[in-house]
Amino acid sequence: MNHHIGEVILDEESIAVGVSRVAEQLNNDYTDAVVITVVPGGILYTADLTRKLKFDVSMDYISCPHTPGERNNNSTIVYHQNIEIENRHVILIDDAIESGGTMKRLIKYILDNFNPASLSVAVLFVKPGRVNIPVKQYFAYEMESDDLLIGYGMPWDNKYRNRPNITKLMK
């Protein structure tokens, strides 16, 4: 048993329900969009979510490495822009908005450099202590605390992303 894995916050069934909720919201609002996955954390959620989308999607990815719980991420944003997004509806997909600092930087980067028709964010959950992010956000759950979580894309010490559920991190 691993000493970092604590109480289960979202089990596999709750994750599946959350994915379906967000997909339903997106299906109501879009007929075509470019989804950009924040890698590596958003890979699992993107795979589950995009299979439930009923509109045409083009897919790309962006990266901005950070340490979980870090509020002042100044790492380099890497985006090769494999798909033209100017004047397109863009949905930035990640596993969660925790502090929100990285997501806010990514939003600003895309808006400042690529002129999308619209930009929104789709995540499984948000945390209460997050910063204000000035675009529409689609999510299934709002957590009760800012506890560090692992699993379903979220790491600790570069491990645990592949866990099928989300648990509290026990340091």
Tab-separated table of C-alpha atoms in Angstrom:
chain	number	residue	atom	x	y	z
A	1	MET	CA	0.000	0.000	0.000
A	2	ASN	CA	1.295	3.427	-0.893
A	3	HIS	CA	1.506	5.946	1.924
A	4	HIS	CA	0.587	8.884	-0.392
A	5	ILE	CA	-2.874	7.582	-1.274
A	6	GLY	CA	-5.557	8.853	1.075
A	7	GLU	CA	-9.341	9.083	1.130
A	8	VAL	CA	-11.096	8.605	-2.205
A	9	ILE	CA	-12.675	11.921	-3.229
A	10	LEU	CA	-14.067	10.858	-6.625
A	11	ASP	CA	-14.421	7.171	-7.457
A	12	GLU	CA	-14.584	5.822	-11.008
A	13	GLU	CA	-18.378	6.045	-11.138
A	14	SER	CA	-18.380	9.675	-9.950
A	15	ILE	CA	-15.745	10.537	-12.551
A	16	ALA	CA	-17.861	8.943	-15.299
A	17	VAL	CA	-20.944	10.882	-14.133
A	18	GLY	CA	-18.901	14.108	-14.076
A	19	VAL	CA	-17.538	13.498	-17.580
A	20	SER	CA	-21.101	12.976	-18.847
A	21	ARG	CA	-22.298	16.189	-17.145
A	22	VAL	CA	-19.590	18.297	-18.764
A	23	ALA	CA	-20.135	16.618	-22.151
A	24	GLU	CA	-23.835	17.440	-21.954
A	25	GLN	CA	-23.073	21.099	-21.204
A	26	LEU	CA	-20.639	21.291	-24.138
A	27	ASN	CA	-23.010	19.453	-26.488
A	28	ASN	CA	-25.663	22.067	-25.713
A	29	ASP	CA	-23.329	24.959	-26.553
A	30	TYR	CA	-21.194	23.820	-29.504
A	31	THR	CA	-21.570	22.438	-33.016
A	32	ASP	CA	-17.856	22.609	-33.843
A	33	ALA	CA	-14.741	23.380	-31.788
A	34	VAL	CA	-11.024	22.896	-31.400
A	35	VAL	CA	-10.208	21.132	-28.151
A	36	ILE	CA	-6.744	21.790	-26.795
A	37	THR	CA	-5.587	19.394	-24.097
A	38	VAL	CA	-3.292	20.625	-21.352
A	39	VAL	CA	-0.709	17.836	-21.247
A	40	PRO	CA	0.077	15.661	-19.508
A	41	GLY	CA	-2.610	16.157	-16.830
A	42	GLY	CA	-5.588	16.537	-19.147
A	43	ILE	CA	-4.940	13.458	-21.287
A	44	LEU	CA	-7.178	10.997	-19.432
A	45	TYR	CA	-10.043	13.454	-19.038
A	46	THR	CA	-9.805	14.574	-22.668
A	47	ALA	CA	-9.983	10.974	-23.865
A	48	ASP	CA	-13.100	10.288	-21.794
A	49	LEU	CA	-14.761	13.628	-22.539
A	50	THR	CA	-14.210	13.831	-26.297
A	51	ARG	CA	-15.735	10.382	-26.842
A	52	LYS	CA	-19.008	11.812	-25.464
A	53	LEU	CA	-19.025	14.967	-27.599
A	54	LYS	CA	-21.608	14.958	-30.378
A	55	PHE	CA	-20.150	17.826	-32.392
A	56	ASP	CA	-17.159	18.018	-34.703
A	57	VAL	CA	-13.865	18.446	-32.873
A	58	SER	CA	-10.331	19.092	-33.962
A	59	MET	CA	-7.696	18.268	-31.358
A	60	ASP	CA	-4.415	19.833	-30.294
A	61	TYR	CA	-2.329	20.104	-27.125
A	62	ILE	CA	-0.465	22.638	-25.017
A	63	SER	CA	1.934	22.277	-22.088
A	64	CYS	CA	2.962	24.418	-19.150
A	65	PRO	CA	4.658	22.228	-16.533
A	66	HIS	CA	4.090	23.068	-12.882
A	67	THR	CA	4.229	21.653	-9.400
A	68	PRO	CA	0.839	20.646	-7.946
A	69	GLY	CA	-0.502	23.383	-5.677
A	70	GLU	CA	1.891	25.992	-7.101
A	71	ARG	CA	0.234	29.401	-7.582
A	72	ASN	CA	3.056	31.221	-9.380
A	73	ASN	CA	3.907	29.028	-12.340
A	74	ASN	CA	6.421	30.783	-14.589
A	75	SER	CA	7.435	27.798	-16.705
A	76	THR	CA	7.556	28.033	-20.485
A	77	ILE	CA	4.293	27.497	-22.367
A	78	VAL	CA	4.827	25.045	-25.227
A	79	TYR	CA	2.247	25.182	-28.003
A	80	HIS	CA	3.122	24.126	-31.532
A	81	GLN	CA	-0.298	25.075	-32.951
A	82	ASN	CA	-0.899	22.046	-35.119
A	83	ILE	CA	-4.382	23.344	-35.981
A	84	GLU	CA	-5.411	26.868	-36.944
A	85	ILE	CA	-7.521	28.344	-34.145
A	86	GLU	CA	-8.018	31.904	-35.342
A	87	ASN	CA	-11.757	32.658	-35.499
A	88	ARG	CA	-12.566	29.158	-34.174
A	89	HIS	CA	-14.297	28.167	-30.959
A	90	VAL	CA	-11.636	26.750	-28.647
A	91	ILE	CA	-12.128	24.608	-25.546
A	92	LEU	CA	-9.084	24.220	-23.305
A	93	ILE	CA	-9.328	20.865	-21.486
A	94	ASP	CA	-7.512	19.896	-18.302
A	95	ASP	CA	-8.219	17.528	-15.419
A	96	ALA	CA	-8.986	20.284	-12.899
A	97	ILE	CA	-8.584	23.910	-11.946
A	98	GLU	CA	-6.766	23.836	-8.648
A	99	SER	CA	-5.119	27.187	-7.843
A	100	GLY	CA	-5.973	28.368	-11.361
A	101	GLY	CA	-2.693	30.206	-11.899
A	102	THR	CA	-1.496	28.003	-14.754
A	103	MET	CA	-4.903	27.981	-16.451
A	104	LYS	CA	-5.096	31.770	-16.234
A	105	ARG	CA	-1.673	32.021	-17.932
A	106	LEU	CA	-2.728	29.609	-20.687
A	107	ILE	CA	-5.954	31.541	-21.324
A	108	LYS	CA	-4.050	34.825	-21.578
A	109	TYR	CA	-1.467	33.253	-23.907
A	110	ILE	CA	-4.104	31.916	-26.297
A	111	LEU	CA	-6.191	35.099	-26.286
A	112	ASP	CA	-3.146	37.354	-26.747
A	113	ASN	CA	-1.606	35.349	-29.583
A	114	PHE	CA	-4.213	33.424	-31.573
A	115	ASN	CA	-7.508	35.378	-31.818
A	116	PRO	CA	-10.027	32.549	-31.294
A	117	ALA	CA	-13.721	33.279	-31.909
A	118	SER	CA	-14.321	32.137	-28.338
A	119	LEU	CA	-12.373	30.423	-25.589
A	120	SER	CA	-13.684	28.307	-22.732
A	121	VAL	CA	-12.329	25.772	-20.260
A	122	ALA	CA	-13.614	22.252	-19.548
A	123	VAL	CA	-12.409	20.413	-16.453
A	124	LEU	CA	-13.747	17.677	-14.202
A	125	PHE	CA	-13.642	19.824	-11.081
A	126	VAL	CA	-12.607	23.168	-9.632
A	127	LYS	CA	-11.306	24.042	-6.178
A	128	PRO	CA	-12.666	26.858	-4.006
A	129	GLY	CA	-9.373	28.773	-3.640
A	130	ARG	CA	-8.849	29.219	-7.383
A	131	VAL	CA	-8.078	32.580	-8.947
A	132	ASN	CA	-10.611	34.277	-11.200
A	133	ILE	CA	-10.369	32.994	-14.775
A	134	PRO	CA	-12.074	35.334	-17.251
A	135	VAL	CA	-13.661	32.764	-19.613
A	136	LYS	CA	-16.638	30.411	-19.428
A	137	GLN	CA	-15.841	27.305	-17.391
A	138	TYR	CA	-17.527	23.940	-17.743
A	139	PHE	CA	-17.090	21.589	-14.793
A	140	ALA	CA	-18.958	18.864	-12.946
A	141	TYR	CA	-17.812	19.326	-9.356
A	142	GLU	CA	-16.687	22.089	-7.041
A	143	MET	CA	-14.508	20.644	-4.298
A	144	GLU	CA	-15.117	21.611	-0.679
A	145	SER	CA	-11.437	22.208	0.094
A	146	ASP	CA	-8.125	22.987	-1.551
A	147	ASP	CA	-6.572	19.683	-0.436
A	148	LEU	CA	-3.921	18.318	-2.793
A	149	LEU	CA	-5.384	15.487	-4.856
A	150	ILE	CA	-3.816	12.730	-6.948
A	151	GLY	CA	-5.011	10.341	-9.636
A	152	TYR	CA	-6.877	10.601	-12.937
A	153	GLY	CA	-4.147	12.764	-14.448
A	154	MET	CA	-2.981	14.546	-11.289
A	155	PRO	CA	0.487	13.571	-10.069
A	156	TRP	CA	2.605	13.723	-7.006
A	157	ASP	CA	6.338	13.266	-7.441
A	158	ASN	CA	5.642	12.365	-11.104
A	159	LYS	CA	3.540	9.349	-10.061
A	160	TYR	CA	-0.140	8.412	-9.647
A	161	ARG	CA	-1.517	10.030	-12.839
A	162	ASN	CA	-2.767	6.618	-13.972
A	163	ARG	CA	-4.947	5.976	-10.904
A	164	PRO	CA	-8.583	5.483	-12.000
A	165	ASN	CA	-9.918	7.524	-9.077
A	166	ILE	CA	-9.045	10.765	-7.318
A	167	THR	CA	-7.758	10.636	-3.749
A	168	LYS	CA	-6.374	13.026	-1.180
A	169	LEU	CA	-2.613	13.207	-1.104
A	170	MET	CA	-1.124	12.000	2.154
A	171	LYS	CA	2.320	13.580	2.558
